[in-house]
mmCIF file of C-alpha atoms in Angstrom:
data_model
loop_
_atom_site.group_PDB
_atom_site.id
_atom_site.type_symbol
_atom_site.label_atom_id
_atom_site.label_comp_id
_atom_site.label_asym_id
_atom_site.label_seq_id
_atom_site.Cartn_x
_atom_site.Cartn_y
_atom_site.Cartn_z
ATOM 1 C CA UNK A 494 0.000 0.000 0.000
ATOM 2 C CA UNK A 495 1.380 3.415 -0.953
ATOM 3 C CA UNK A 496 1.976 6.161 1.603
ATOM 4 C CA UNK A 497 1.506 9.898 1.195
ATOM 5 C CA UNK A 498 4.141 12.430 2.227
ATOM 6 C CA UNK A 499 3.583 16.178 2.525
ATOM 7 C CA UNK A 500 6.784 18.204 2.126
ATOM 8 C CA UNK A 501 6.128 21.605 3.696
ATOM 9 C CA UNK A 502 8.258 24.712 3.234
ATOM 10 C CA UNK A 503 6.995 27.634 5.326
ATOM 11 C CA UNK A 504 8.554 31.019 4.663
ATOM 12 C CA UNK A 505 7.944 34.389 6.247
ATOM 13 C CA UNK A 506 5.382 35.304 3.576
ATOM 14 C CA UNK A 507 4.505 32.013 1.875
ATOM 15 C CA UNK A 508 3.705 28.337 2.387
ATOM 16 C CA UNK A 509 4.639 25.672 -0.188
ATOM 17 C CA UNK A 510 3.351 22.101 0.010
ATOM 18 C CA UNK A 511 4.334 19.261 -2.318
ATOM 19 C CA UNK A 512 2.452 15.952 -2.166
ATOM 20 C CA UNK A 513 4.364 12.729 -2.838
ATOM 21 C CA UNK A 514 3.265 9.143 -3.259
ATOM 22 C CA UNK A 515 5.668 6.418 -2.120
ATOM 23 C CA UNK A 516 5.003 2.789 -2.961
ATOM 24 C CA UNK A 517 7.412 1.290 -0.443
ATOM 25 C CA UNK A 518 10.601 1.739 1.587
ATOM 26 C CA UNK A 519 13.631 2.628 -0.552
ATOM 27 C CA UNK A 520 11.277 3.579 -3.416
ATOM 28 C CA UNK A 521 11.674 7.063 -4.838
ATOM 29 C CA UNK A 522 8.871 9.551 -4.090
ATOM 30 C CA UNK A 523 6.569 10.540 -6.945
ATOM 31 C CA UNK A 524 5.227 14.106 -6.885
ATOM 32 C CA UNK A 525 1.462 14.083 -7.472
ATOM 33 C CA UNK A 526 0.558 17.691 -6.577
ATOM 34 C CA UNK A 527 2.096 21.078 -5.729
ATOM 35 C CA UNK A 528 0.422 23.950 -3.910
ATOM 36 C CA UNK A 529 1.560 27.357 -2.758
ATOM 37 C CA UNK A 530 0.100 30.414 -1.077
ATOM 38 C CA UNK A 531 2.225 33.543 -1.426
ATOM 39 C CA UNK A 532 1.802 37.151 -0.362
ATOM 40 C CA UNK A 533 0.847 36.527 3.270
ATOM 41 C CA UNK A 534 2.425 39.816 4.312
ATOM 42 C CA UNK A 535 0.929 41.786 1.378
ATOM 43 C CA UNK A 536 -2.726 40.672 0.996
ATOM 44 C CA UNK A 537 -4.618 39.470 -0.852
ATOM 45 C CA UNK A 538 -2.781 36.151 -0.725
ATOM 46 C CA UNK A 539 -2.274 34.288 -4.014
ATOM 47 C CA UNK A 540 -2.994 30.566 -4.435
ATOM 48 C CA UNK A 541 -1.194 28.397 -7.016
ATOM 49 C CA UNK A 542 -1.940 24.704 -7.549
ATOM 50 C CA UNK A 543 -0.820 22.034 -9.989
ATOM 51 C CA UNK A 544 -1.967 18.419 -10.225
ATOM 52 C CA UNK A 545 -1.550 16.778 -13.614
ATOM 53 C CA UNK A 546 -3.434 18.917 -16.127
ATOM 54 C CA UNK A 547 -5.227 20.834 -13.346
ATOM 55 C CA UNK A 548 -3.578 24.234 -12.930
ATOM 56 C CA UNK A 549 -4.513 27.270 -10.846
ATOM 57 C CA UNK A 550 -2.171 30.269 -10.915
ATOM 58 C CA UNK A 551 -2.170 33.279 -8.591
ATOM 59 C CA UNK A 552 -5.822 32.995 -7.592
ATOM 60 C CA UNK A 553 -6.641 35.732 -5.092
ATOM 61 C CA UNK A 554 -7.932 34.452 -1.755
ATOM 62 C CA UNK A 555 -9.256 36.588 1.082
ATOM 63 C CA UNK A 556 -8.858 36.269 4.868
ATOM 64 C CA UNK A 557 -5.604 34.263 4.690
ATOM 65 C CA UNK A 558 -2.901 36.109 6.593
ATOM 66 C CA UNK A 559 -0.931 33.523 8.586
ATOM 67 C CA UNK A 560 1.055 30.366 7.844
ATOM 68 C CA UNK A 561 -1.477 28.294 9.812
ATOM 69 C CA UNK A 562 -4.418 29.664 7.784
ATOM 70 C CA UNK A 563 -2.514 29.104 4.553
ATOM 71 C CA UNK A 564 -1.627 25.513 5.386
ATOM 72 C CA UNK A 565 -5.185 24.629 6.370
ATOM 73 C CA UNK A 566 -6.482 26.200 3.149
ATOM 74 C CA UNK A 567 -4.031 24.103 1.095
ATOM 75 C CA UNK A 568 -4.853 20.943 3.073
ATOM 76 C CA UNK A 569 -8.588 21.408 2.533
ATOM 77 C CA UNK A 570 -8.010 21.977 -1.179
ATOM 78 C CA UNK A 571 -6.035 18.714 -1.420
ATOM 79 C CA UNK A 572 -8.704 16.706 0.390
ATOM 80 C CA UNK A 573 -11.508 18.242 -1.700
ATOM 81 C CA UNK A 574 -9.731 17.603 -5.016
ATOM 82 C CA UNK A 575 -11.601 14.409 -5.899
ATOM 83 C CA UNK A 576 -9.183 13.664 -8.742
ATOM 84 C CA UNK A 577 -6.359 13.435 -6.206
ATOM 85 C CA UNK A 578 -7.273 9.865 -5.293
ATOM 86 C CA UNK A 579 -4.330 9.319 -2.931
ATOM 87 C CA UNK A 580 -5.601 12.038 -0.556
ATOM 88 C CA UNK A 581 -9.235 11.056 -0.111
ATOM 89 C CA UNK A 582 -9.200 12.339 3.480
ATOM 90 C CA UNK A 583 -6.765 13.765 6.017
ATOM 91 C CA UNK A 584 -5.998 10.317 7.421
ATOM 92 C CA UNK A 585 -4.533 9.368 4.026
ATOM 93 C CA UNK A 586 -1.495 11.514 4.841
ATOM 94 C CA UNK A 587 1.105 9.395 6.640
ATOM 95 C CA UNK A 588 4.095 11.759 6.908
ATOM 96 C CA UNK A 589 4.585 15.522 7.120
ATOM 97 C CA UNK A 590 8.131 16.733 6.426
ATOM 98 C CA UNK A 591 8.886 20.262 7.626
ATOM 99 C CA UNK A 592 11.733 22.494 6.519
ATOM 100 C CA UNK A 593 13.087 24.055 9.720
ATOM 101 C CA UNK A 594 15.731 26.683 9.034
ATOM 102 C CA UNK A 595 17.636 26.533 12.350
ATOM 103 C CA UNK A 596 18.179 23.085 13.847
ATOM 104 C CA UNK A 597 20.992 23.978 16.230
ATOM 105 C CA UNK A 598 23.148 20.898 16.805
ATOM 106 C CA UNK A 599 20.795 18.344 15.243
ATOM 107 C CA UNK A 600 23.033 16.513 12.707
ATOM 108 C CA UNK A 601 20.157 14.937 10.769
ATOM 109 C CA UNK A 602 16.387 14.899 10.269
ATOM 110 C CA UNK A 603 14.422 14.135 13.417
ATOM 111 C CA UNK A 604 10.923 12.919 14.247
ATOM 112 C CA UNK A 605 9.155 15.735 16.082
ATOM 113 C CA UNK A 606 8.006 14.762 19.541
ATOM 114 C CA UNK A 607 7.302 17.073 22.478
ATOM 115 C CA UNK A 608 11.005 17.232 23.454
ATOM 116 C CA UNK A 609 12.082 18.096 19.899
ATOM 117 C CA UNK A 610 9.358 20.706 19.588
ATOM 118 C CA UNK A 611 10.356 22.447 22.814
ATOM 119 C CA UNK A 612 14.038 22.370 21.817
ATOM 120 C CA UNK A 613 13.158 24.028 18.506
ATOM 121 C CA UNK A 614 11.111 26.609 20.392
ATOM 122 C CA UNK A 615 14.243 27.442 22.383
ATOM 123 C CA UNK A 616 16.131 27.915 19.105
ATOM 124 C CA UNK A 617 13.526 30.419 17.934
ATOM 125 C CA UNK A 618 15.221 33.061 20.102
ATOM 126 C CA UNK A 619 18.442 32.305 18.204
ATOM 127 C CA UNK A 620 16.671 32.674 14.851
ATOM 128 C CA UNK A 621 13.459 34.583 15.606
ATOM 129 C CA UNK A 622 12.647 35.447 12.006
ATOM 130 C CA UNK A 623 13.120 31.953 10.618
ATOM 131 C CA UNK A 624 11.813 29.176 12.869
ATOM 132 C CA UNK A 625 8.535 30.665 14.050
ATOM 133 C CA UNK A 626 6.661 30.046 10.772
ATOM 134 C CA UNK A 627 7.768 26.398 10.559
ATOM 135 C CA UNK A 628 6.789 25.692 14.175
ATOM 136 C CA UNK A 629 3.370 27.265 13.590
ATOM 137 C CA UNK A 630 2.772 24.732 10.787
ATOM 138 C CA UNK A 631 4.050 21.843 12.945
ATOM 139 C CA UNK A 632 1.563 22.794 15.652
ATOM 140 C CA UNK A 633 -1.241 22.889 13.071
ATOM 141 C CA UNK A 634 -0.227 19.469 11.676
ATOM 142 C CA UNK A 635 -0.328 17.893 15.122
ATOM 143 C CA UNK A 636 -3.869 19.239 15.522
ATOM 144 C CA UNK A 637 -5.378 18.523 12.088
ATOM 145 C CA UNK A 638 -3.301 15.474 11.024
ATOM 146 C CA UNK A 639 -3.076 13.409 14.216
ATOM 147 C CA UNK A 640 -2.175 10.200 12.347
ATOM 148 C CA UNK A 641 0.722 11.688 10.377
ATOM 149 C CA UNK A 642 4.316 11.416 11.559
ATOM 150 C CA UNK A 643 5.925 14.877 11.707
ATOM 151 C CA UNK A 644 9.596 15.042 10.702
ATOM 152 C CA UNK A 645 11.855 18.089 10.876
ATOM 153 C CA UNK A 646 14.487 18.634 8.195
ATOM 154 C CA UNK A 647 17.050 21.243 9.178
ATOM 155 C CA UNK A 648 18.884 23.664 6.910
ATOM 156 C CA UNK A 649 21.768 23.486 9.374
ATOM 157 C CA UNK A 650 22.281 19.684 9.392
ATOM 158 C CA UNK A 651 24.223 19.504 6.116
ATOM 159 C CA UNK A 652 26.789 21.873 7.613
ATOM 160 C CA UNK A 653 27.499 19.768 10.718
ATOM 161 C CA UNK A 654 30.792 18.799 9.029
ATOM 162 C CA UNK A 655 32.202 22.361 8.974
ATOM 163 C CA UNK A 656 35.570 22.174 10.810
ATOM 164 C CA UNK A 657 36.015 23.819 14.201
ATOM 165 C CA UNK A 658 38.465 26.451 12.908
ATOM 166 C CA UNK A 659 35.835 27.626 10.411
ATOM 167 C CA UNK A 660 32.726 27.412 12.578
ATOM 168 C CA UNK A 661 34.253 29.057 15.688
ATOM 169 C CA UNK A 662 33.902 32.787 16.366
ATOM 170 C CA UNK A 663 36.889 34.445 18.110
ATOM 171 C CA UNK A 664 34.963 35.409 21.255
ATOM 172 C CA UNK A 665 34.957 34.147 24.862
ATOM 173 C CA UNK A 666 34.469 30.404 24.346
ATOM 174 C CA UNK A 667 32.679 29.829 27.644
ATOM 175 C CA UNK A 668 30.013 32.312 26.624
ATOM 176 C CA UNK A 669 29.987 30.954 23.066
ATOM 177 C CA UNK A 670 29.397 27.385 24.267
ATOM 178 C CA UNK A 671 26.765 28.379 26.801
ATOM 179 C CA UNK A 672 24.801 30.450 24.290
ATOM 180 C CA UNK A 673 25.564 28.169 21.292
ATOM 181 C CA UNK A 674 27.226 31.002 19.383
ATOM 182 C CA UNK A 675 28.995 29.625 16.320
ATOM 183 C CA UNK A 676 28.630 29.352 12.560
ATOM 184 C CA UNK A 677 25.841 26.907 11.681
ATOM 185 C CA UNK A 678 25.357 27.524 7.953
ATOM 186 C CA UNK A 679 22.030 27.380 6.094
ATOM 187 C CA UNK A 680 20.319 26.323 2.842
ATOM 188 C CA UNK A 681 21.579 22.852 3.745
ATOM 189 C CA UNK A 682 18.575 20.949 2.356
ATOM 190 C CA UNK A 683 19.188 22.655 -0.987
ATOM 191 C CA UNK A 684 22.926 21.930 -0.874
ATOM 192 C CA UNK A 685 22.267 18.272 -0.091
ATOM 193 C CA UNK A 686 20.089 18.051 -3.223
ATOM 194 C CA UNK A 687 22.669 19.927 -5.310
ATOM 195 C CA UNK A 688 25.566 17.728 -4.156
ATOM 196 C CA UNK A 689 23.728 14.484 -4.870
ATOM 197 C CA UNK A 690 22.419 15.689 -8.241
ATOM 198 C CA UNK A 691 25.747 17.080 -9.456
ATOM 199 C CA UNK A 692 27.587 13.901 -8.411
ATOM 200 C CA UNK A 693 25.111 11.864 -10.476
ATOM 201 C CA UNK A 694 25.463 14.271 -13.439
ATOM 202 C CA UNK A 695 29.273 14.075 -13.348
ATOM 203 C CA UNK A 696 29.134 10.297 -12.745
ATOM 204 C CA UNK A 697 31.286 10.600 -9.628
ATOM 205 C CA UNK A 698 30.889 9.041 -6.195
ATOM 206 C CA UNK A 699 29.289 11.595 -3.895
ATOM 207 C CA UNK A 700 32.182 11.285 -1.417
ATOM 208 C CA UNK A 701 34.617 12.390 -4.136
ATOM 209 C CA UNK A 702 32.779 15.467 -5.378
ATOM 210 C CA UNK A 703 34.244 18.964 -4.819
ATOM 211 C CA UNK A 704 32.085 21.922 -5.811
ATOM 212 C CA UNK A 705 31.446 25.587 -5.103
ATOM 213 C CA UNK A 706 27.664 25.957 -4.966
ATOM 214 C CA UNK A 707 25.685 29.196 -5.063
ATOM 215 C CA UNK A 708 22.090 29.216 -3.807
ATOM 216 C CA UNK A 709 20.974 32.603 -5.140
ATOM 217 C CA UNK A 710 17.480 33.821 -4.346
ATOM 218 C CA UNK A 711 15.873 36.451 -2.131
ATOM 219 C CA UNK A 712 17.998 34.728 0.495
ATOM 220 C CA UNK A 713 21.444 33.962 -0.954
ATOM 221 C CA UNK A 714 24.445 31.938 0.148
ATOM 222 C CA UNK A 715 27.585 30.214 -1.092
ATOM 223 C CA UNK A 716 28.947 26.842 -0.015
ATOM 224 C CA UNK A 717 32.266 25.029 -0.384
ATOM 225 C CA UNK A 718 31.652 21.274 -0.615
ATOM 226 C CA UNK A 719 34.624 18.943 -0.278
ATOM 227 C CA UNK A 720 34.296 15.187 -0.740
ATOM 228 C CA UNK A 721 30.523 15.585 -0.718
ATOM 229 C CA UNK A 722 30.462 17.359 2.669
ATOM 230 C CA UNK A 723 30.117 20.992 3.681
ATOM 231 C CA UNK A 724 33.484 22.636 4.298
ATOM 232 C CA UNK A 725 32.171 26.189 4.644
ATOM 233 C CA UNK A 726 29.021 28.248 4.131
ATOM 234 C CA UNK A 727 28.718 32.000 3.808
ATOM 235 C CA UNK A 728 25.888 32.180 6.364
ATOM 236 C CA UNK A 729 26.719 32.004 10.050
ATOM 237 C CA UNK A 730 24.952 31.945 13.400
ATOM 238 C CA UNK A 731 21.850 33.010 11.467
ATOM 239 C CA UNK A 732 21.087 33.387 7.738
ATOM 240 C CA UNK A 733 21.892 37.103 8.013
ATOM 241 C CA UNK A 734 25.648 36.641 7.561
ATOM 242 C CA UNK A 735 27.333 36.379 4.160
ATOM 243 C CA UNK A 736 25.734 37.497 0.901
ATOM 244 C CA UNK A 737 23.157 40.307 0.824
ATOM 245 C CA UNK A 738 19.599 39.379 -0.104
ATOM 246 C CA UNK A 739 16.298 40.980 -1.037
ATOM 247 C CA UNK A 740 15.881 42.503 2.430
ATOM 248 C CA UNK A 741 18.968 41.227 4.303
ATOM 249 C CA UNK A 742 22.162 43.224 4.617
ATOM 250 C CA UNK A 743 24.519 40.263 4.537
ATOM 251 C CA UNK A 744 27.821 40.638 6.377
ATOM 252 C CA UNK A 745 28.612 44.153 7.576
ATOM 253 C CA UNK A 746 30.784 45.746 10.249
ATOM 254 C CA UNK A 747 28.891 44.682 13.420
ATOM 255 C CA UNK A 748 29.167 48.162 14.924
ATOM 256 C CA UNK A 749 27.386 49.782 11.974
ATOM 257 C CA UNK A 750 23.923 49.148 13.370
ATOM 258 C CA UNK A 751 24.695 51.068 16.571
ATOM 259 C CA UNK A 752 25.573 54.114 14.481
ATOM 260 C CA UNK A 753 22.499 53.526 12.315
ATOM 261 C CA UNK A 754 20.091 53.647 15.264
ATOM 262 C CA UNK A 755 20.588 54.447 18.933
ATOM 263 C CA UNK A 756 17.760 52.072 19.887
ATOM 264 C CA UNK A 757 19.257 49.015 18.154
ATOM 265 C CA UNK A 758 18.954 46.747 21.179
ATOM 266 C CA UNK A 759 15.359 47.662 22.017
ATOM 267 C CA UNK A 760 12.439 45.382 21.083
ATOM 268 C CA UNK A 761 11.219 45.878 17.525
ATOM 269 C CA UNK A 762 7.530 46.662 16.834
ATOM 270 C CA UNK A 763 7.525 43.309 14.988
ATOM 271 C CA UNK A 764 8.128 41.423 18.231
ATOM 272 C CA UNK A 765 5.365 39.229 19.606
ATOM 273 C CA UNK A 766 4.868 36.786 22.457
ATOM 274 C CA UNK A 767 6.347 34.067 20.199
ATOM 275 C CA UNK A 768 9.064 36.080 18.512
ATOM 276 C CA UNK A 769 11.492 38.471 20.185
ATOM 277 C CA UNK A 770 13.264 40.732 17.715
ATOM 278 C CA UNK A 771 15.528 43.683 18.412
ATOM 279 C CA UNK A 772 15.419 46.793 16.268
ATOM 280 C CA UNK A 773 18.837 45.814 14.917
ATOM 281 C CA UNK A 774 17.609 42.386 13.752
ATOM 282 C CA UNK A 775 14.584 43.961 12.103
ATOM 283 C CA UNK A 776 16.658 46.571 10.261
ATOM 284 C CA UNK A 777 19.277 44.131 8.995
ATOM 285 C CA UNK A 778 16.855 41.296 8.105
ATOM 286 C CA UNK A 779 13.831 43.181 6.806
ATOM 287 C CA UNK A 780 14.846 46.732 5.900
ATOM 288 C CA UNK A 781 18.162 46.236 4.111
ATOM 289 C CA UNK A 782 19.456 44.398 1.023
ATOM 290 C CA UNK A 783 18.453 45.250 -2.554
ATOM 291 C CA UNK A 784 15.185 46.754 -1.377
ATOM 292 C CA UNK A 785 17.020 49.350 0.699
ATOM 293 C CA UNK A 786 19.238 50.227 -2.279
ATOM 294 C CA UNK A 787 16.618 50.183 -5.059
ATOM 295 C CA UNK A 788 13.119 50.114 -3.543
ATOM 296 C CA UNK A 789 12.386 46.673 -5.053
ATOM 297 C CA UNK A 790 13.047 43.076 -4.060
ATOM 298 C CA UNK A 791 12.752 41.906 -7.691
ATOM 299 C CA UNK A 792 16.280 41.096 -8.835
ATOM 300 C CA UNK A 793 15.032 40.570 -12.399
ATOM 301 C CA UNK A 794 14.011 44.241 -12.522
ATOM 302 C CA UNK A 795 17.313 45.271 -10.947
ATOM 303 C CA UNK A 796 19.298 43.297 -13.566
ATOM 304 C CA UNK A 797 17.457 44.881 -16.488
ATOM 305 C CA UNK A 798 17.496 48.465 -15.199
ATOM 306 C CA UNK A 799 19.982 51.199 -16.151
ATOM 307 C CA UNK A 800 19.295 53.272 -13.041
ATOM 308 C CA UNK A 801 22.353 54.080 -10.883
ATOM 309 C CA UNK A 802 20.652 52.548 -7.833
ATOM 310 C CA UNK A 803 20.002 49.234 -9.601
ATOM 311 C CA UNK A 804 23.478 49.149 -11.142
ATOM 312 C CA UNK A 805 24.967 49.649 -7.670
ATOM 313 C CA UNK A 806 22.858 46.812 -6.208
ATOM 314 C CA UNK A 807 23.790 44.498 -9.096
ATOM 315 C CA UNK A 808 27.514 45.292 -8.863
ATOM 316 C CA UNK A 809 27.493 44.964 -5.077
ATOM 317 C CA UNK A 810 25.880 41.502 -5.269
ATOM 318 C CA UNK A 811 28.337 40.481 -7.994
ATOM 319 C CA UNK A 812 31.299 41.658 -5.908
ATOM 320 C CA UNK A 813 30.213 39.728 -2.806
ATOM 321 C CA UNK A 814 29.561 36.519 -4.776
ATOM 322 C CA UNK A 815 32.906 36.444 -6.559
ATOM 323 C CA UNK A 816 34.626 37.159 -3.248
ATOM 324 C CA UNK A 817 33.228 33.935 -1.818
ATOM 325 C CA UNK A 818 34.055 31.981 -4.986
ATOM 326 C CA UNK A 819 37.693 33.082 -4.728
ATOM 327 C CA UNK A 820 37.824 32.287 -1.017
ATOM 328 C CA UNK A 821 36.321 28.830 -1.472
ATOM 329 C CA UNK A 822 38.509 28.063 -4.481
ATOM 330 C CA UNK A 823 41.551 28.543 -2.243
ATOM 331 C CA UNK A 824 39.920 26.569 0.603
ATOM 332 C CA UNK A 825 39.450 23.666 -1.830
ATOM 333 C CA UNK A 826 43.075 24.135 -2.995
ATOM 334 C CA UNK A 827 41.899 24.462 -6.589
ATOM 335 C CA UNK A 828 40.456 20.942 -6.583
ATOM 336 C CA UNK A 829 37.050 21.980 -7.929
ATOM 337 C CA UNK A 830 34.840 19.841 -10.165
ATOM 338 C CA UNK A 831 32.305 22.575 -10.872
ATOM 339 C CA UNK A 832 30.835 25.934 -9.966
ATOM 340 C CA UNK A 833 27.095 25.386 -9.558
ATOM 341 C CA UNK A 834 24.342 28.019 -9.777
ATOM 342 C CA UNK A 835 21.010 27.304 -8.063
ATOM 343 C CA UNK A 836 17.986 29.100 -6.593
ATOM 344 C CA UNK A 837 15.608 31.399 -8.443
ATOM 345 C CA UNK A 838 18.265 33.952 -9.414
ATOM 346 C CA UNK A 839 20.876 31.273 -10.073
ATOM 347 C CA UNK A 840 18.498 29.553 -12.515
ATOM 348 C CA UNK A 841 17.124 32.675 -14.233
ATOM 349 C CA UNK A 842 19.876 35.280 -13.877
ATOM 350 C CA UNK A 843 21.650 34.931 -17.240
ATOM 351 C CA UNK A 844 23.381 38.310 -16.996
ATOM 352 C CA UNK A 845 24.543 37.709 -13.415
ATOM 353 C CA UNK A 846 25.919 34.255 -14.337
ATOM 354 C CA UNK A 847 27.782 35.765 -17.285
ATOM 355 C CA UNK A 848 29.328 38.542 -15.192
ATOM 356 C CA UNK A 849 30.347 36.131 -12.416
ATOM 357 C CA UNK A 850 32.093 33.742 -14.796
ATOM 358 C CA UNK A 851 33.757 36.668 -16.583
ATOM 359 C CA UNK A 852 35.385 37.637 -13.279
ATOM 360 C CA UNK A 853 36.282 34.001 -12.511
ATOM 361 C CA UNK A 854 38.059 33.223 -15.792
ATOM 362 C CA UNK A 855 41.395 33.518 -14.003
ATOM 363 C CA UNK A 856 40.396 30.441 -11.979
ATOM 364 C CA UNK A 857 39.631 28.334 -15.044
ATOM 365 C CA UNK A 858 35.863 28.853 -15.449
ATOM 366 C CA UNK A 859 34.608 29.739 -18.934
ATOM 367 C CA UNK A 860 30.977 30.197 -19.962
ATOM 368 C CA UNK A 861 29.461 29.128 -23.264
ATOM 369 C CA UNK A 862 27.269 32.182 -23.889
ATOM 370 C CA UNK A 863 24.985 30.251 -26.238
ATOM 371 C CA UNK A 864 24.311 27.626 -23.555
ATOM 372 C CA UNK A 865 23.837 30.402 -21.009
ATOM 373 C CA UNK A 866 20.973 31.865 -23.062
ATOM 374 C CA UNK A 867 19.076 28.560 -23.260
ATOM 375 C CA UNK A 868 16.199 27.719 -20.932
ATOM 376 C CA UNK A 869 17.051 25.449 -18.010
ATOM 377 C CA UNK A 870 15.146 22.232 -18.750
ATOM 378 C CA UNK A 871 17.101 19.631 -16.775
ATOM 379 C CA UNK A 872 17.800 19.088 -13.091
ATOM 380 C CA UNK A 873 21.498 19.724 -13.831
ATOM 381 C CA UNK A 874 22.561 21.542 -16.990
ATOM 382 C CA UNK A 875 26.041 22.317 -18.338
ATOM 383 C CA UNK A 876 26.774 25.966 -19.225
ATOM 384 C CA UNK A 877 30.551 25.736 -19.501
ATOM 385 C CA UNK A 878 32.678 26.105 -22.600
ATOM 386 C CA UNK A 879 34.140 22.880 -23.939
ATOM 387 C CA UNK A 880 37.733 22.442 -22.790
ATOM 388 C CA UNK A 881 37.395 24.716 -19.737
ATOM 389 C CA UNK A 882 39.496 23.721 -16.724
ATOM 390 C CA UNK A 883 36.404 23.510 -14.471
ATOM 391 C CA UNK A 884 32.746 22.951 -15.303
ATOM 392 C CA UNK A 885 29.994 25.532 -14.866
ATOM 393 C CA UNK A 886 26.570 24.083 -14.089
ATOM 394 C CA UNK A 887 23.034 25.091 -13.163
ATOM 395 C CA UNK A 888 21.012 22.900 -10.802
ATOM 396 C CA UNK A 889 17.248 23.207 -10.358
ATOM 397 C CA UNK A 890 17.305 22.573 -6.629
ATOM 398 C CA UNK A 891 14.222 21.025 -5.003
ATOM 399 C CA UNK A 892 14.088 21.171 -1.207
ATOM 400 C CA UNK A 893 10.658 19.536 -1.015
ATOM 401 C CA UNK A 894 11.822 16.540 -3.044
ATOM 402 C CA UNK A 895 14.991 16.255 -0.951
ATOM 403 C CA UNK A 896 12.906 16.020 2.223
ATOM 404 C CA UNK A 897 10.496 13.471 0.717
ATOM 405 C CA UNK A 898 13.381 11.408 -0.660
ATOM 406 C CA UNK A 899 15.123 11.422 2.708
ATOM 407 C CA UNK A 900 11.935 10.294 4.430
ATOM 408 C CA UNK A 901 11.144 7.558 1.881
ATOM 409 C CA UNK A 902 14.632 6.030 2.015
ATOM 410 C CA UNK A 903 15.167 6.073 5.797
ATOM 411 C CA UNK A 904 13.500 3.121 7.612
ATOM 412 C CA UNK A 905 13.605 5.015 10.936
ATOM 413 C CA UNK A 906 11.624 7.904 9.485
ATOM 414 C CA UNK A 907 9.422 6.076 7.000
ATOM 415 C CA UNK A 908 8.367 3.184 9.217
#
């Protein structure tokens, strides 16, 4: 008898749910439906759904303003879609996989019980803007899907292999250990998918693959992967460190925020009983990045604009990315199989890819401009010029599939 897995990805303004059918342990998951509600922070929310030939795109829905509301709306739509035979009722769903951004020291996916839930609640203070939405969905799942097993997949787990000299901050180590202050790294579910997919594409054992991977989206990061394991990630204690994003500053001089506002350490108006945010966190996470420079979070518009503000944002992002590529190239001692672009901007940003590779030619990367202009139709696609020292690839990363695959192939989680 087949089982049904929901792979749930809750963001600050959206909820994505992919539905997978699995025919047995060690069998690959088959995606049978995708649903998303976006625009939770800028109503009306927009509903998108795809199941076979059935397609709904950006349908406006009223009175949906929270992750919990959005998830229940999607769940009800799945159950009421009579053509989705595998989900005839809520009890048909056997597993719910949740993307949890900050997993602290958890080295792998974990079944969510009361102890796990409370531990993740404690971590919410460490990452107040990132874990709250996922935990809200977990709480809803426990209530409305009592027969489903809830499993947390952590963006931090992939980076558990980062060496001590890289993950340690040069501060008082007693305080650091007590407060769990170190580099954790993020986008790990995506990097796990990228590593496995690129290894298969290059026909190499996963434990012999060395790549520099770029997950470029509204949240952006870079990762050095050595022998199939994370060596370094541009993000740190929280996703704020490293590359700038749509509304995140990325790495800056830590003292800047105290010159920016004299009330940096005071509670932000966005704080709530479940989420404690300082003014500094709010400014650097929500009021910075490309939006602060250009007024828009749409990097496509920024790339195509001739305005000085957009050119500055584009060049700044380019500069920070190539800085990490150079750093990671040295960290990997030049033993690099490929530079891999992923994420929404990585997949669609033809101009950005071209400019990055132009600056990285000295390292042995060369782009085939004709390939770069083609649509990305495969999970992994080659963009490099024939004969280049290192390959240049694009990977259509899929965090929901990575969670479902992990669940379906792990007897401890799937049983």
